[in-house]
Short mmCIF file of C-alpha atoms and ligand atoms in Angstrom, two decimals:
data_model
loop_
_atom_site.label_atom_id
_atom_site.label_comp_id
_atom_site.label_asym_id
_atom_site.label_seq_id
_atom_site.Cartn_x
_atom_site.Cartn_y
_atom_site.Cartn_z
CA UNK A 1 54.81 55.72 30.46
CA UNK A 2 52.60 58.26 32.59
CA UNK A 3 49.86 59.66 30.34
CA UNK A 4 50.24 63.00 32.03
CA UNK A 5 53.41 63.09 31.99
CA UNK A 6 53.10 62.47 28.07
CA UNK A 7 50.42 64.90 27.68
CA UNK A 8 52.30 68.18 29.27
CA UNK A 9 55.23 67.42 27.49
CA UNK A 10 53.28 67.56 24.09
CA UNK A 11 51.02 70.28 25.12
CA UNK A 12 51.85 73.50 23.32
CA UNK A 13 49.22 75.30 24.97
CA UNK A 14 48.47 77.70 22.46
CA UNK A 15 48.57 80.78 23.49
CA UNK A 16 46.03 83.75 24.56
CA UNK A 17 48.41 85.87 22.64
CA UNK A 18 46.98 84.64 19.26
CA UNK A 19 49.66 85.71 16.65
CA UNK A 20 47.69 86.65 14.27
CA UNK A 21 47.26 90.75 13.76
CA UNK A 22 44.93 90.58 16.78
CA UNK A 23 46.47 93.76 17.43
CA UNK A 24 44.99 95.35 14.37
CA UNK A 25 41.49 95.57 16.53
CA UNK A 26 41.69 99.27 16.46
CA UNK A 27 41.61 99.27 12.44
CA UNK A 28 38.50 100.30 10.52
CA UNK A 29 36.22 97.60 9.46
CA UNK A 30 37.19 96.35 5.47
CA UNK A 31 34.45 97.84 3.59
CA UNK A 32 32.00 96.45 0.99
CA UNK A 33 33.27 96.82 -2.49
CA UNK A 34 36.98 94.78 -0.76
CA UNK A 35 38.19 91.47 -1.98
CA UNK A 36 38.13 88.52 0.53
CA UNK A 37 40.64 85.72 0.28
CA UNK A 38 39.79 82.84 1.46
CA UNK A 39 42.28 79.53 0.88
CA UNK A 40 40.91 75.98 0.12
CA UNK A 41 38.10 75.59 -2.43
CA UNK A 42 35.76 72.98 -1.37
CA UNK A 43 31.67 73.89 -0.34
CA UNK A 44 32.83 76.05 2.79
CA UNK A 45 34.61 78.17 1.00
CA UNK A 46 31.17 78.38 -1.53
CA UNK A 47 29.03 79.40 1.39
CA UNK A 48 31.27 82.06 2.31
CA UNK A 49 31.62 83.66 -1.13
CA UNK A 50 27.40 83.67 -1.36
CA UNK A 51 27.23 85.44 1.65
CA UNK A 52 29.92 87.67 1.24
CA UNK A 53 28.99 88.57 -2.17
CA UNK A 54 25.41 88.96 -0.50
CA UNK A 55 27.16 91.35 1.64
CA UNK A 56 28.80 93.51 -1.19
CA UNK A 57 32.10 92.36 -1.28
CA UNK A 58 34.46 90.78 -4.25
CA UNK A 59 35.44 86.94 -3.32
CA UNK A 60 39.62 85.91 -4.03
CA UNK A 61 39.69 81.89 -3.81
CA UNK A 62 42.79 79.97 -3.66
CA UNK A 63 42.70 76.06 -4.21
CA UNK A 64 44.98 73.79 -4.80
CA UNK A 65 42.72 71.89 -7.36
CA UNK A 66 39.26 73.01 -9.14
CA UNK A 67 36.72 72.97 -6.38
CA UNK A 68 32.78 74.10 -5.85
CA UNK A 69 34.36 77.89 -4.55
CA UNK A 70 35.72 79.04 -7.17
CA UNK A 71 32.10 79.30 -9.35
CA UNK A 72 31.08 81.86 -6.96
CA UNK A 73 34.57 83.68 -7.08
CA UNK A 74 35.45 86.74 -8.65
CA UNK A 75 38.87 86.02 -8.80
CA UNK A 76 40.12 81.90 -8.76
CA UNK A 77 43.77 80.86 -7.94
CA UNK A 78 44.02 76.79 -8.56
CA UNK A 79 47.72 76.40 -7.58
CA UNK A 80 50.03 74.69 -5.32
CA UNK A 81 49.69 76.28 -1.65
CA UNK A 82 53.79 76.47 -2.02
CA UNK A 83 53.75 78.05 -5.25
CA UNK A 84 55.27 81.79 -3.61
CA UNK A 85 54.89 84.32 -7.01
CA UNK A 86 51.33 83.18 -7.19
CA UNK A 87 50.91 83.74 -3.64
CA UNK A 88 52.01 86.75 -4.04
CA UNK A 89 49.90 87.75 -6.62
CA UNK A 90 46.44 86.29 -5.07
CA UNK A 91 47.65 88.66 -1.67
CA UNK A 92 48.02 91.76 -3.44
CA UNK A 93 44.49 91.84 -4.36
CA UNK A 94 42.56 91.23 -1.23
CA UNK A 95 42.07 93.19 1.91
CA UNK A 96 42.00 90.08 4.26
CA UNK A 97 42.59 86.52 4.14
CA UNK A 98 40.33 83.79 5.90
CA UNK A 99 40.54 79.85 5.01
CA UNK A 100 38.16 77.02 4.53
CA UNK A 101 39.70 73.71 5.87
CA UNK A 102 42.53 73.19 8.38
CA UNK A 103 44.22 71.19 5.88
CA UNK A 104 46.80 73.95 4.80
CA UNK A 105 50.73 74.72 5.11
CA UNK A 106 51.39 77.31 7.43
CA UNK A 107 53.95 78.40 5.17
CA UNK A 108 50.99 80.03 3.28
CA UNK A 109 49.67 81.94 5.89
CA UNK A 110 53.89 83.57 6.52
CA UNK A 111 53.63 85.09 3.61
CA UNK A 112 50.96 87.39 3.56
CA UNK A 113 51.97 90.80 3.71
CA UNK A 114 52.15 92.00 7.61
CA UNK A 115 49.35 94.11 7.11
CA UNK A 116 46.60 91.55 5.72
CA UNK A 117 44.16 90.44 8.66
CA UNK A 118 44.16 86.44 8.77
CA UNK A 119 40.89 85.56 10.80
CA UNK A 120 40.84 83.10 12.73
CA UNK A 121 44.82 83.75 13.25
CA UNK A 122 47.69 80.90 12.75
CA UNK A 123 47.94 79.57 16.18
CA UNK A 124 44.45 78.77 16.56
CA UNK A 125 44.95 77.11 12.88
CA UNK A 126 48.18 75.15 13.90
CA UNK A 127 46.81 73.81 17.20
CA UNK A 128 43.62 72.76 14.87
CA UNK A 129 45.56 70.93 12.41
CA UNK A 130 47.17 68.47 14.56
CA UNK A 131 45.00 66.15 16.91
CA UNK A 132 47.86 65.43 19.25
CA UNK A 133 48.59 69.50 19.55
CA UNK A 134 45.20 70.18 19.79
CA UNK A 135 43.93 67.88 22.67
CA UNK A 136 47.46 68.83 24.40
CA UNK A 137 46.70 72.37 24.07
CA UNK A 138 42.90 72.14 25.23
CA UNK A 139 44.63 70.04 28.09
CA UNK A 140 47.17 72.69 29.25
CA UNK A 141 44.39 75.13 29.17
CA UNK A 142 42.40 73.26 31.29
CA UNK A 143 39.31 72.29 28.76
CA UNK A 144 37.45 68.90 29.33
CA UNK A 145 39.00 66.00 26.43
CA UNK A 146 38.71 62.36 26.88
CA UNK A 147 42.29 59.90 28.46
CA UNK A 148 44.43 59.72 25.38
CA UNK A 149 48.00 59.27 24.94
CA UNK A 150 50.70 60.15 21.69
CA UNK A 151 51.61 57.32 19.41
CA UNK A 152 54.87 57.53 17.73
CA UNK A 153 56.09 53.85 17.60
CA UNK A 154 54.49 50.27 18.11
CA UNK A 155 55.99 50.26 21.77
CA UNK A 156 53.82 53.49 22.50
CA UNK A 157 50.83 52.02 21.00
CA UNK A 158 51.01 49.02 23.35
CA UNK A 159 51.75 51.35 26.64
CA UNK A 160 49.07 53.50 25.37
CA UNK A 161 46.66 50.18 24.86
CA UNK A 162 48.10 49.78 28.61
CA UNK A 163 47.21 52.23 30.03
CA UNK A 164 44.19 53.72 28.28
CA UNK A 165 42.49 50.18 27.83
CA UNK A 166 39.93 48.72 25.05
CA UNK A 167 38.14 49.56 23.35
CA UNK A 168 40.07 52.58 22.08
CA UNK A 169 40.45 55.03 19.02
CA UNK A 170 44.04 55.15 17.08
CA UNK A 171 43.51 58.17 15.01
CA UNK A 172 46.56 59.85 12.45
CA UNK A 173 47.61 62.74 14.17
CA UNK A 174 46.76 64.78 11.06
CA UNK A 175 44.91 64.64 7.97
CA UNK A 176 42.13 62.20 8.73
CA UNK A 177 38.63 63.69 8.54
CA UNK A 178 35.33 62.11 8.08
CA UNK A 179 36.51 58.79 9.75
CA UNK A 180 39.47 58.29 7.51
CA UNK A 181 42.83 57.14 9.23
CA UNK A 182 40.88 56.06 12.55
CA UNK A 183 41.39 52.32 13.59
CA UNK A 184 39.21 50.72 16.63
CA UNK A 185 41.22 49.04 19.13
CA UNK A 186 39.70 45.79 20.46
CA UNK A 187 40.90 43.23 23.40
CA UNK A 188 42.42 41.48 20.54
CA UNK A 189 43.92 43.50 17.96
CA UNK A 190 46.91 42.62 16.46
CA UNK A 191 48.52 45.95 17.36
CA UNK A 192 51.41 45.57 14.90
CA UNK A 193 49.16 44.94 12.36
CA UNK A 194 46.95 48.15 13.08
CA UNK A 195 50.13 49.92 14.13
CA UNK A 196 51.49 49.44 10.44
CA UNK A 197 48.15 49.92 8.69
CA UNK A 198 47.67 53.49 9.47
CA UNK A 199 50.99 54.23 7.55
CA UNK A 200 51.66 57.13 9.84
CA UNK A 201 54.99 58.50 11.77
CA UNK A 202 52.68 60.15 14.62
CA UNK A 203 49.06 58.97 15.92
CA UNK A 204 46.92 59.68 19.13
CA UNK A 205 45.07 57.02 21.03
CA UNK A 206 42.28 58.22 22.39
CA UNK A 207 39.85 55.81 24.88
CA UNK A 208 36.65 55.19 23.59
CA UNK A 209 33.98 57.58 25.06
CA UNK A 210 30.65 55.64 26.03
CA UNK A 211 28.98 59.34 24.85
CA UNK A 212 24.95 59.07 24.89
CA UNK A 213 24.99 62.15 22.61
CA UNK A 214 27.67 64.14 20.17
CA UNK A 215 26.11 67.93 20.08
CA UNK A 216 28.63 70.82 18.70
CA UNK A 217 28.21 74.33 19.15
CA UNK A 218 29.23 76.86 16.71
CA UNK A 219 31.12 80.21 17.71
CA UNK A 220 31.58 83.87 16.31
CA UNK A 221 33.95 86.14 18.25
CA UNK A 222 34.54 89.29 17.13
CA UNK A 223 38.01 91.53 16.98
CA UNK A 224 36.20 93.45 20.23
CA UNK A 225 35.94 90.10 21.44
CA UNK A 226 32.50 89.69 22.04
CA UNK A 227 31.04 86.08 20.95
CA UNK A 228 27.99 84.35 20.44
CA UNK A 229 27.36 80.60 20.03
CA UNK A 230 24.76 78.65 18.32
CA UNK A 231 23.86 75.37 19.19
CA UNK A 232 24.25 73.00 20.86
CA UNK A 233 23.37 71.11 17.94
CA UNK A 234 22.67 67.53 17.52
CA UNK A 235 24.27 65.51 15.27
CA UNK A 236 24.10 62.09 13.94
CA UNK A 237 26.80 60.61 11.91
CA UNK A 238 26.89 57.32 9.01
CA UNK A 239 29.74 55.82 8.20
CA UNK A 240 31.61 58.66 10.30
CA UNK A 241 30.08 61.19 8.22
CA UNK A 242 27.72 63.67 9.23
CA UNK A 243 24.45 62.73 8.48
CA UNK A 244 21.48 64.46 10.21
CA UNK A 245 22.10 68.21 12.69
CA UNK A 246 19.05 69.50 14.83
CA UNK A 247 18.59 72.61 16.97
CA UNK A 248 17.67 73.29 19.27
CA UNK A 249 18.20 70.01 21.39
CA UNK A 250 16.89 68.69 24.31
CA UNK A 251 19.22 68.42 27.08
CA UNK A 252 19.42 69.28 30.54
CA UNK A 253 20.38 72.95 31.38
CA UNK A 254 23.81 71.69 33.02
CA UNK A 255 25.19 69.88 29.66
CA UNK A 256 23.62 72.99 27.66
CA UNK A 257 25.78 75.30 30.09
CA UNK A 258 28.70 73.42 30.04
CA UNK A 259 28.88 72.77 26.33
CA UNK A 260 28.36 76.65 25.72
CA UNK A 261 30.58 77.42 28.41
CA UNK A 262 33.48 75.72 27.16
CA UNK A 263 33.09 76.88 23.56
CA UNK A 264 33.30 80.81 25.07
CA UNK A 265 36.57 79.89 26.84
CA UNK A 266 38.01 78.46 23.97
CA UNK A 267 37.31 80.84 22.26
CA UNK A 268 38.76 83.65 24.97
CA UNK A 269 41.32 81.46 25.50
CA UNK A 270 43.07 81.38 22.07
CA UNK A 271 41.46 84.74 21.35
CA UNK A 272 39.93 83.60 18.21
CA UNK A 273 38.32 85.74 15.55
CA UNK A 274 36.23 84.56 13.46
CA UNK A 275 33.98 81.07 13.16
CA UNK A 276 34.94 77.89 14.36
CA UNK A 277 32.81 74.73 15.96
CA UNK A 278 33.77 72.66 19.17
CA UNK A 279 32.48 68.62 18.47
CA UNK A 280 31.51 67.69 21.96
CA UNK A 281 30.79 63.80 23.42
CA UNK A 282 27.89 63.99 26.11
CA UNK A 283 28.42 61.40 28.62
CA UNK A 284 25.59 59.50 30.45
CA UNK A 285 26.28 61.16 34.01
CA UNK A 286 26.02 64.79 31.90
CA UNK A 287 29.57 65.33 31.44
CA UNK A 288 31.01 66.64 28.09
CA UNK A 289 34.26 66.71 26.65
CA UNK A 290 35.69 67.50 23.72
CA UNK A 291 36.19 65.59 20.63
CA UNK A 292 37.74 67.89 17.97
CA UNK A 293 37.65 71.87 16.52
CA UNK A 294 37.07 72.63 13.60
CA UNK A 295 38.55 76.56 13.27
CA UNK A 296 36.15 77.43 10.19
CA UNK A 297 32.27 77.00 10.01
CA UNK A 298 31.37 73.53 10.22
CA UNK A 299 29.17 71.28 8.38
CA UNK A 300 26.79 71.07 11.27
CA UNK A 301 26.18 74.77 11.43
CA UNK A 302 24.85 74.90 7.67
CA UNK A 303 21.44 74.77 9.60
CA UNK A 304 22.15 78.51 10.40
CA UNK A 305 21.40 79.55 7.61
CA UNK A 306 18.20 79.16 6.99
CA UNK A 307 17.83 78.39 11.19
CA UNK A 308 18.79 82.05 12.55
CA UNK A 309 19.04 85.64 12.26
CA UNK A 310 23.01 85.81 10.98
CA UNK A 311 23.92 82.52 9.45
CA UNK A 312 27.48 81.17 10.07
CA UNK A 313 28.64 82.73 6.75
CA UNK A 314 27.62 86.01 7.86
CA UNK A 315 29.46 86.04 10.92
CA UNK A 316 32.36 84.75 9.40
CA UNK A 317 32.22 87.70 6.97
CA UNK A 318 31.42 89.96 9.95
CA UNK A 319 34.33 88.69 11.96
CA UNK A 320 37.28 88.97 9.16
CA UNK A 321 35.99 92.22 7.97
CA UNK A 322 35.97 93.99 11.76
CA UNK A 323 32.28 94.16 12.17
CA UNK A 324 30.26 93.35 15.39
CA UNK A 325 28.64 90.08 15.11
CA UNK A 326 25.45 89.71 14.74
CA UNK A 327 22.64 87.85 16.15
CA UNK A 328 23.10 84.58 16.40
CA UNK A 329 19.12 84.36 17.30
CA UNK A 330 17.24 80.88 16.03
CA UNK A 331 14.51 81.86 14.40
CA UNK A 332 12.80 77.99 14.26
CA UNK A 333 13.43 75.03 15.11
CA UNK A 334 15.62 73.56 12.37
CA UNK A 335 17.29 70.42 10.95
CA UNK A 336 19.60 69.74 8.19
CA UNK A 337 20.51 66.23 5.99
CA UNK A 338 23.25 66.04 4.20
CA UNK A 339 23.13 65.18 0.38
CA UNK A 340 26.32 62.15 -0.27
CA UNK A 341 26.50 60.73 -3.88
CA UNK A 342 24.83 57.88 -2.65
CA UNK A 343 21.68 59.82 -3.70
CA UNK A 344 22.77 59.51 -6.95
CA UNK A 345 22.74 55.99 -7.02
CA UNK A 346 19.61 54.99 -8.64
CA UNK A 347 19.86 58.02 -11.06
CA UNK A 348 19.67 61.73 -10.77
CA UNK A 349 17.84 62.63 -7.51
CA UNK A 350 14.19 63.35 -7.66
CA UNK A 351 14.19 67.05 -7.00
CA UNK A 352 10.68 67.73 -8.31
CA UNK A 353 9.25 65.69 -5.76
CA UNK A 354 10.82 67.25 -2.75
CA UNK A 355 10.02 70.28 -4.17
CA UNK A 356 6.37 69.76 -4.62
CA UNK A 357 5.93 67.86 -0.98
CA UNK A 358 7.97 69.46 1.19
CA UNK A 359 7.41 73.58 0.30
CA UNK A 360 9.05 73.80 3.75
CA UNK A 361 12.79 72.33 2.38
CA UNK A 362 15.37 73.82 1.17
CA UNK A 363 18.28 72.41 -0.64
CA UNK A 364 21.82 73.91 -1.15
CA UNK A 365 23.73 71.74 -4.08
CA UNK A 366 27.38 72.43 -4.21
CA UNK A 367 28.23 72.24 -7.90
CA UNK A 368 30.06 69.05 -7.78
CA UNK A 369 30.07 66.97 -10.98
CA UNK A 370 30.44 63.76 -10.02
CA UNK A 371 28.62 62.27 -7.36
CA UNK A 372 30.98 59.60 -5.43
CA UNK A 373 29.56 57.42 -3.12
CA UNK A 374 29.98 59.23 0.60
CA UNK A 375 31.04 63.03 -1.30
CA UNK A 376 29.21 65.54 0.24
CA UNK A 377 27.26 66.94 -2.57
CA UNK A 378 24.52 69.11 -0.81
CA UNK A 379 22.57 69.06 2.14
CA UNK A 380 18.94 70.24 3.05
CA UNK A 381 17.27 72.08 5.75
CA UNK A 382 13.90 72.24 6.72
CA UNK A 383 12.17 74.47 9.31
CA UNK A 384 9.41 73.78 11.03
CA UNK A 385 7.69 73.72 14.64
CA UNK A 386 9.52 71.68 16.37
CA UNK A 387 13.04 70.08 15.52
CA UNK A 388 11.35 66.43 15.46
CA UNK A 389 9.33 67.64 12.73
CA UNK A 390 12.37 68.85 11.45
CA UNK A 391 14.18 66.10 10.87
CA UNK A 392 11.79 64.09 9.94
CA UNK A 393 11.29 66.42 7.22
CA UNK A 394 14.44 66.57 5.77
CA UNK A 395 15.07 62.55 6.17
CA UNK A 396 12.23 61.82 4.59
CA UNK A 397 12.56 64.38 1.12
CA UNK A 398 16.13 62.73 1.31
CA UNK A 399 14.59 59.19 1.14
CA UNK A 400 12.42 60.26 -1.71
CA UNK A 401 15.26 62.43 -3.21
CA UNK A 402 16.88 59.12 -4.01
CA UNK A 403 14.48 57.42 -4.87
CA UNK A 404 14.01 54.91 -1.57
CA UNK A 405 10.48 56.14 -1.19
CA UNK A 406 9.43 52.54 -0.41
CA UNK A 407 11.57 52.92 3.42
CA UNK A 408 9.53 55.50 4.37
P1 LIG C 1 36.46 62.37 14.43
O1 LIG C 1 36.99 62.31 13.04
O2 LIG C 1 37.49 62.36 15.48
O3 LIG C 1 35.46 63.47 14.62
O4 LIG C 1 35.60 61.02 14.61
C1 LIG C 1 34.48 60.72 13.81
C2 LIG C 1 33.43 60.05 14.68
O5 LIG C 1 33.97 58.86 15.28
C3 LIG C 1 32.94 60.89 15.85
O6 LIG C 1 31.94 61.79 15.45
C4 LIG C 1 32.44 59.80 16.79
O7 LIG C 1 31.17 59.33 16.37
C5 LIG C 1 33.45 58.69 16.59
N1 LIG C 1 34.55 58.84 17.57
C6 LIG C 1 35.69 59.54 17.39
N2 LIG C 1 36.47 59.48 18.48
C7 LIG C 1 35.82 58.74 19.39
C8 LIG C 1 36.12 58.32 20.73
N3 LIG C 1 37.27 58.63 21.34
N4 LIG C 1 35.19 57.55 21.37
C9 LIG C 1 34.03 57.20 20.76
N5 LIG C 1 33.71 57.55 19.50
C10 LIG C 1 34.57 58.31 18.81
#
């Protein structure tokens, strides 16, 4: 099996021609006073509602299940994404649609009336949703990604294992997020026995990518097309989920080029509007390639908000509404922990301590109930004069938050 030959068959190369109503540029920006939609009801979806209601408009969320959005809502749909009367329903009251996760049936997004703006548009969506599509379709447009190769069958895994060597990635084509359906391939996995245990019909194998950093910038284009990036940002994961995001980041003026540079042409590319945030591997010899897209604002780019002039909310409101973006300026340096269940571990956090010794953090909770072991329940963000400071800031209220004072 030739890789390549693998890879253009299953690129899709999504197009510049982005099907959404890209061609409703000329139309008047939605004014405050509007309902948003927005589909999927989880903390992103939150965000977006605060700053949109900052922003004067009413917030529509649809979720499948009850979720931290729909608090913030003016109007809450919990129903199932296929259930078509109360889709039709939730359309007729807003003026344009956006979504929170990738983790949606396009089927939704067909039946919104023709002449409801969806921002960031299907295509861009579909291509997102599907890690095989997506690398293709970065691929085909020429975009850096690391060797990988499509896994549909035990005899591809082992010509993929062939070809791409170990140690390697085998990652569910869709659905997995936060580490979840991802399998490391060793020199001596039983590949059957991996093969079976991801219970899927359609996988990628990626190689593994020696990176020396994982940065990600965030991206607002606008329906003029004009786009500004933040970032890149630095991010540490535990456990495959986030953990700690700094900006600005030291790195050498190629890698911050490149990194920036690639984010612009993807988002030219599939003529985007709206948010979305490119994860990028930096490699020792200051290459950087892709990892994933996330076609919404990301968990990294919470740091915005307190971080720079127009936080990734904003923009995102900007962008679906038809406004310019605005200025994705940092005003500080900036860093940002997230807030897992974990912290609720030895009882409820210890809020009145972070708030008495660190005046400079901020915390955003998301109105989850119950705090599960590795849910994402909040995060915090300090500022401060440099992004060291920064972070060690925010790690160590977190420490103190839950109660592990004594590993400071
Ligand atoms: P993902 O869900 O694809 O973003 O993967 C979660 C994390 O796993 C990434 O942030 C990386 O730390 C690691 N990872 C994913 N893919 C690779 C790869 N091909 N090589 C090395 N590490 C990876």
């Amino acid at each position: 099996m030739s890789v390549n030959r693998t890879m253009s068959e299953i690129a899709t190369h999504a197009v510049a021609t982005e099907c959404s109503r890209e061609s409703d540029q000329g139309l008047a920006p939605i004014q405050p006073g509007a309902t948003l939609g927005v589909v999927g009801g989880g903390q992103l979806g939150r965000m977006f509602a605060i700053a949109a209601r900052q922003m004067g408009y009413r917030i529509a969320v649809w979720s499948d299940e009850a979720g931290p959005a729909a608090e913030c809502a003016d109007v809450s749909l919990v129903a199932d994404y296929s259930d078509v009367a109360a889709g039709q329903s939730f359309f007729a009251q807003i003026a344009a649609l956006t979504f929170e996760t990738e983790k949606l049936p396009l089927d939704l997004f067909r039946r919104v009336p023709a002449g409801t703006p969806i921002r960031p548009g299907i295509r861009f969506l579909e291509m997102s949703q599907n890690r095989l599509r997506e690398k293709g379709g970065l691929q085909a447009a020429g975009l850096p990604v690391g060797p990988f190769a499509p896994v549909r069958s035990l005899a591809e895994l082992e010509a993929g294992v062939a070809t791409l060597g170990t140690p390697a990635i085998l990652k569910t084509a869709s659905g997995g997020y936060d580490g979840k359906g991802q399998i490391r391939i060793d020199a001596a996995e039983d590949l059957d026995q991996a093969w079976r245990s991801l219970n899927t019909d359609e996988a990628i194998l990626e190689a593994f990518v020696p990176f020396v950093d994982e940065i990600s910038v965030v991206a607002a284009r606008d329906v003029s097309g004009q786009c500004v990036t933040y970032g890149p940002i630095h991010n540490t994961h535990r456990h495959h989920i986030l953990d700690v995001s700094y900006c600005p980041v030291d790195l050498t003026a190629d890698v911050r080029r490149r990194a920036v540079d690639i984010t612009q042409r993807i988002a030219a590319e599939f003529a985007v509007v709206g948010v979305f945030c490119v994860e990028l591997f930096v490699l020792a010899d200051g290459r950087v390639w892709i990892n994933e897209i996330a076609p919404r604002p990301h968990n990294s780019g919470h740091l915005t908000i307190e971080g720079h002039a127009t936080s990734q909310f904003q923009q995102q409101v900007r962008c679906l509404c038809g406004w310019p973006v605005g200025s994705a300026e940092q005003l500080k340096p900036v860093a940002m922990a997230n807030v897992l269940g974990d912290c609720w571990r030895s009882g409820p956090p210890d809020w009145g301590s972070v708030a008495s010794r660190w005046p400079q953090v901020q915390w955003h909770l998301y109105g989850k109930t119950e705090p599960r072991p590795g849910r994402k329940m909040g995060h915090l963000t300090a500022t401060a004069e440099t992004p060291a400071a920064a972070v060690e800031s925010v790690v160590a209220a977190r420490q103190v938050l839950s109660h592990r004072s004594n590993e400071l």
